[in-house]
């Protein structure tokens, strides 16, 4: 089955840029989606189709996807961005949704 | 408002059964595929199953195939997950989620708050 690999943690100072990566075989041909989950809350979609943002998501959130790596970029990081972030694709071979293991973003 | 609300979680003994429900409101439920996704304590997200708009097509992850069954009642705007032969490793928060289906690119644009299932003797 398809595997998505994320770093367990990323740390960034307020105001800086955070980059959360998600690796997978030839992932650039798939559409990547990203979710934010704060403690005790349900996940929230923050980026879909590699780089689109749902209504209400700040422009500070952006995404890219090419080759074997997708990246969620959070510009001008704020304390409120501290959360777990999950990448997700739909594996058409198995007809499954596949999630990465999640990355904990810590704002220093 | 647009929302999903899960219910039916609780404590159950190994080998037992439980039926989760998800009530949808604020959107045309019958127009959307739906899914169940779970999260074990301190762990990541695990997709479990999806169901088509009419309920004629369902798919389950290997980890729950043969034990869990997804279903829906469009007249009641409700999604269900029947869970049988529960194991300790099924302990998790269970989320229902609305599926955006665009060609072969599916994702989850609306999530409920989840319901906790604990399997323990």
Tab-separated table of C-alpha atoms in Angstrom:
chain	number	residue	atom	x	y	z
A	1	UNK	CA	0.000	0.000	0.000
A	2	UNK	CA	1.028	3.595	-0.566
A	3	UNK	CA	3.055	5.226	2.211
A	4	UNK	CA	3.389	8.911	3.135
A	5	UNK	CA	6.307	9.928	5.340
A	6	UNK	CA	6.322	13.064	7.502
A	7	UNK	CA	8.920	14.286	10.013
A	8	UNK	CA	7.623	13.823	13.568
A	9	UNK	CA	8.300	17.417	14.533
A	10	UNK	CA	9.173	20.853	13.207
A	11	UNK	CA	10.029	23.898	15.308
A	12	UNK	CA	9.941	27.526	14.236
A	13	UNK	CA	10.126	30.947	15.857
A	14	UNK	CA	7.157	33.308	15.607
A	15	UNK	CA	7.207	35.350	12.429
A	16	UNK	CA	9.395	32.864	10.588
A	17	UNK	CA	8.416	30.375	7.873
A	18	UNK	CA	7.568	26.757	8.696
A	19	UNK	CA	7.838	24.011	6.133
A	20	UNK	CA	6.223	20.633	6.761
A	21	UNK	CA	7.189	17.951	4.272
A	22	UNK	CA	5.423	14.797	3.128
A	23	UNK	CA	7.290	12.221	1.101
A	24	UNK	CA	5.953	9.472	-1.118
A	25	UNK	CA	6.812	7.604	-4.287
A	26	UNK	CA	6.137	9.871	-7.285
A	27	UNK	CA	3.808	11.873	-5.080
A	28	UNK	CA	3.836	14.763	-7.544
A	29	UNK	CA	1.345	12.975	-9.790
A	30	UNK	CA	-1.184	12.772	-6.969
A	31	UNK	CA	-3.189	15.577	-5.420
A	32	UNK	CA	-2.050	16.390	-1.879
A	33	UNK	CA	-4.247	17.606	0.931
A	34	UNK	CA	-3.285	18.945	4.351
A	35	UNK	CA	-5.105	19.016	7.683
A	36	UNK	CA	-4.436	20.914	10.884
A	37	UNK	CA	-5.370	19.349	14.214
A	38	UNK	CA	-5.130	21.173	17.524
A	39	UNK	CA	-5.214	19.247	20.827
A	40	UNK	CA	-8.653	17.868	21.623
A	41	UNK	CA	-10.124	19.072	18.344
A	42	UNK	CA	-11.106	17.516	15.033
A	43	UNK	CA	-8.853	17.939	11.996
A	44	UNK	CA	-9.471	20.934	9.743
A	45	UNK	CA	-8.674	21.028	6.031
A	46	UNK	CA	-6.133	23.810	5.388
A	47	UNK	CA	-4.896	23.021	1.861
A	48	UNK	CA	-6.427	20.853	-0.882
A	49	UNK	CA	-5.402	19.971	-4.430
A	50	UNK	CA	-1.742	20.663	-3.602
A	51	UNK	CA	-2.099	24.416	-3.143
A	52	UNK	CA	-5.713	25.593	-2.819
A	53	UNK	CA	-7.097	26.985	0.428
A	54	UNK	CA	-10.621	26.472	1.730
A	55	UNK	CA	-12.610	29.537	2.615
A	56	UNK	CA	-11.482	30.983	5.932
A	57	UNK	CA	-7.941	29.630	5.855
A	58	UNK	CA	-5.337	32.423	6.023
A	59	UNK	CA	-3.194	33.173	2.972
A	60	UNK	CA	-0.188	32.353	5.151
A	61	UNK	CA	-0.907	28.681	4.398
A	62	UNK	CA	0.308	27.415	1.030
A	63	UNK	CA	1.320	24.143	-0.535
A	64	UNK	CA	3.429	22.635	-3.282
A	65	UNK	CA	3.861	19.157	-4.680
A	66	UNK	CA	6.482	17.816	-7.076
A	67	UNK	CA	8.559	14.715	-7.622
A	68	UNK	CA	8.660	12.684	-4.428
A	69	UNK	CA	7.865	15.477	-1.977
A	70	UNK	CA	4.968	17.718	-1.042
A	71	UNK	CA	5.369	20.710	1.256
A	72	UNK	CA	2.998	22.700	3.420
A	73	UNK	CA	4.411	26.177	3.975
A	74	UNK	CA	3.202	28.442	6.761
A	75	UNK	CA	4.494	32.004	6.436
A	76	UNK	CA	4.756	34.476	9.304
A	77	UNK	CA	4.056	31.734	11.814
A	78	UNK	CA	1.903	32.645	14.814
A	79	UNK	CA	1.439	30.887	18.144
A	80	UNK	CA	-2.069	29.877	17.025
A	81	UNK	CA	-0.495	27.738	14.268
A	82	UNK	CA	0.947	25.321	16.820
A	83	UNK	CA	-0.737	22.015	15.977
A	84	UNK	CA	-0.328	18.619	14.353
A	85	UNK	CA	-0.362	18.634	10.559
A	86	UNK	CA	-1.303	15.637	8.420
A	87	UNK	CA	-0.875	15.104	4.693
A	88	UNK	CA	-3.307	12.909	2.746
A	89	UNK	CA	-3.709	11.484	-0.733
A	90	UNK	CA	-6.216	9.132	-2.331
A	91	UNK	CA	-4.489	5.966	-3.501
A	92	UNK	CA	-6.436	4.996	-6.603
A	93	UNK	CA	-4.749	1.582	-6.758
A	94	UNK	CA	-6.203	0.444	-3.457
A	95	UNK	CA	-9.131	2.902	-3.452
A	96	UNK	CA	-8.057	4.030	0.012
A	97	UNK	CA	-7.355	7.349	1.652
A	98	UNK	CA	-3.791	7.434	2.945
A	99	UNK	CA	-2.598	9.765	5.705
A	100	UNK	CA	0.938	10.631	6.673
A	101	UNK	CA	1.966	9.987	10.240
A	102	UNK	CA	1.619	13.626	11.219
A	103	UNK	CA	4.044	16.421	12.117
A	104	UNK	CA	3.889	18.354	15.356
A	105	UNK	CA	4.599	22.025	14.699
A	106	UNK	CA	6.014	23.813	17.725
A	107	UNK	CA	6.152	27.598	17.795
A	108	UNK	CA	9.113	28.536	19.962
B	1	UNK	CA	-25.020	25.553	10.346
B	2	UNK	CA	-23.062	22.986	8.370
B	3	UNK	CA	-22.010	20.291	10.797
B	4	UNK	CA	-21.545	16.626	11.572
B	5	UNK	CA	-22.237	15.246	15.043
B	6	UNK	CA	-21.142	11.749	16.038
B	7	UNK	CA	-22.667	9.689	18.823
B	8	UNK	CA	-22.732	6.147	20.129
B	9	UNK	CA	-19.235	5.788	21.517
B	10	UNK	CA	-18.483	4.306	24.905
B	11	UNK	CA	-16.837	1.473	26.795
B	12	UNK	CA	-17.243	-2.014	25.362
B	13	UNK	CA	-15.639	-5.350	26.183
B	14	UNK	CA	-13.392	-7.164	23.717
B	15	UNK	CA	-15.520	-9.152	21.286
B	16	UNK	CA	-18.440	-6.799	21.776
B	17	UNK	CA	-20.322	-4.629	19.321
B	18	UNK	CA	-21.139	-0.951	19.003
B	19	UNK	CA	-23.003	1.178	16.466
B	20	UNK	CA	-21.824	4.715	15.836
B	21	UNK	CA	-24.059	7.363	14.314
B	22	UNK	CA	-23.277	10.642	12.601
B	23	UNK	CA	-26.002	13.272	12.160
B	24	UNK	CA	-25.513	15.710	9.295
B	25	UNK	CA	-27.089	19.140	9.041
B	26	UNK	CA	-26.771	22.331	7.030
B	27	UNK	CA	-26.056	20.672	3.683
B	28	UNK	CA	-27.662	18.204	1.263
B	29	UNK	CA	-26.444	14.987	2.833
B	30	UNK	CA	-27.598	12.715	-0.001
B	31	UNK	CA	-25.298	14.522	-2.467
B	32	UNK	CA	-22.085	13.547	-0.723
B	33	UNK	CA	-19.941	10.477	-0.202
B	34	UNK	CA	-19.135	10.007	3.474
B	35	UNK	CA	-16.321	8.385	5.433
B	36	UNK	CA	-15.279	7.196	8.867
B	37	UNK	CA	-11.774	7.956	10.116
B	38	UNK	CA	-10.313	7.097	13.517
B	39	UNK	CA	-7.452	8.213	15.729
B	40	UNK	CA	-6.025	6.004	18.465
B	41	UNK	CA	-4.822	7.822	21.603
B	42	UNK	CA	-1.660	9.750	20.814
B	43	UNK	CA	-1.545	8.378	17.270
B	44	UNK	CA	-2.254	9.593	13.753
B	45	UNK	CA	-5.307	9.459	11.522
B	46	UNK	CA	-6.470	6.175	10.007
B	47	UNK	CA	-9.086	6.062	7.253
B	48	UNK	CA	-11.607	3.269	7.768
B	49	UNK	CA	-14.347	3.339	5.155
B	50	UNK	CA	-16.391	5.282	2.643
B	51	UNK	CA	-19.911	5.032	1.253
B	52	UNK	CA	-21.347	6.429	-1.957
B	53	UNK	CA	-24.273	8.822	-2.131
B	54	UNK	CA	-26.857	6.081	-2.592
B	55	UNK	CA	-25.099	3.590	-0.342
B	56	UNK	CA	-24.630	1.148	-3.204
B	57	UNK	CA	-20.827	1.354	-3.054
B	58	UNK	CA	-18.828	0.887	0.127
B	59	UNK	CA	-15.175	0.313	0.818
B	60	UNK	CA	-13.422	-0.649	4.059
B	61	UNK	CA	-9.789	-0.619	5.098
B	62	UNK	CA	-8.188	-4.044	5.528
B	63	UNK	CA	-7.813	-3.428	9.265
B	64	UNK	CA	-11.602	-3.474	9.763
B	65	UNK	CA	-12.867	-5.427	6.769
B	66	UNK	CA	-15.302	-8.126	7.824
B	67	UNK	CA	-15.809	-6.561	11.273
B	68	UNK	CA	-17.027	-3.001	10.540
B	69	UNK	CA	-19.827	-1.987	8.176
B	70	UNK	CA	-20.606	1.526	6.992
B	71	UNK	CA	-24.172	2.457	6.029
B	72	UNK	CA	-26.363	5.530	5.626
B	73	UNK	CA	-29.976	6.659	5.757
B	74	UNK	CA	-30.435	9.652	3.476
B	75	UNK	CA	-33.997	10.204	4.738
B	76	UNK	CA	-32.562	10.733	8.223
B	77	UNK	CA	-29.409	12.568	7.122
B	78	UNK	CA	-27.436	9.997	9.035
B	79	UNK	CA	-24.294	7.908	8.628
B	80	UNK	CA	-23.573	4.773	10.623
B	81	UNK	CA	-20.709	2.453	11.512
B	82	UNK	CA	-21.556	-0.983	12.844
B	83	UNK	CA	-18.547	-2.358	14.703
B	84	UNK	CA	-18.450	-6.043	15.627
B	85	UNK	CA	-15.872	-8.265	17.294
B	86	UNK	CA	-14.131	-5.251	18.777
B	87	UNK	CA	-10.497	-5.475	19.876
B	88	UNK	CA	-8.375	-3.414	22.226
B	89	UNK	CA	-6.609	-1.882	19.233
B	90	UNK	CA	-9.923	-0.439	18.039
B	91	UNK	CA	-9.805	2.006	20.955
B	92	UNK	CA	-9.855	5.427	19.323
B	93	UNK	CA	-11.770	8.596	18.614
B	94	UNK	CA	-13.987	7.946	15.605
B	95	UNK	CA	-14.701	10.817	13.213
B	96	UNK	CA	-17.213	11.003	10.417
B	97	UNK	CA	-16.188	13.184	7.509
B	98	UNK	CA	-17.690	14.515	4.310
B	99	UNK	CA	-15.852	13.423	1.189
B	100	UNK	CA	-15.138	15.735	-1.702
B	101	UNK	CA	-14.920	13.458	-4.745
B	102	UNK	CA	-13.277	15.031	-7.764
B	103	UNK	CA	-12.195	12.504	-10.389
B	104	UNK	CA	-9.593	10.419	-8.536
B	105	UNK	CA	-8.814	13.147	-6.057
B	106	UNK	CA	-10.744	12.678	-2.846
B	107	UNK	CA	-10.369	14.574	0.400
B	108	UNK	CA	-12.317	15.409	3.571
B	109	UNK	CA	-13.653	18.944	3.801
B	110	UNK	CA	-15.917	18.655	6.849
B	111	UNK	CA	-15.315	16.661	10.043
B	112	UNK	CA	-17.362	15.941	13.124
B	113	UNK	CA	-15.935	16.382	16.612
B	114	UNK	CA	-15.593	12.641	17.094
B	115	UNK	CA	-16.834	10.024	19.533
B	116	UNK	CA	-14.564	7.976	21.776
B	117	UNK	CA	-14.693	4.187	21.680
B	118	UNK	CA	-12.838	2.316	24.409
B	119	UNK	CA	-12.451	-1.443	24.164
B	120	UNK	CA	-11.428	-2.911	27.487
B	121	UNK	CA	-12.389	-5.666	29.871
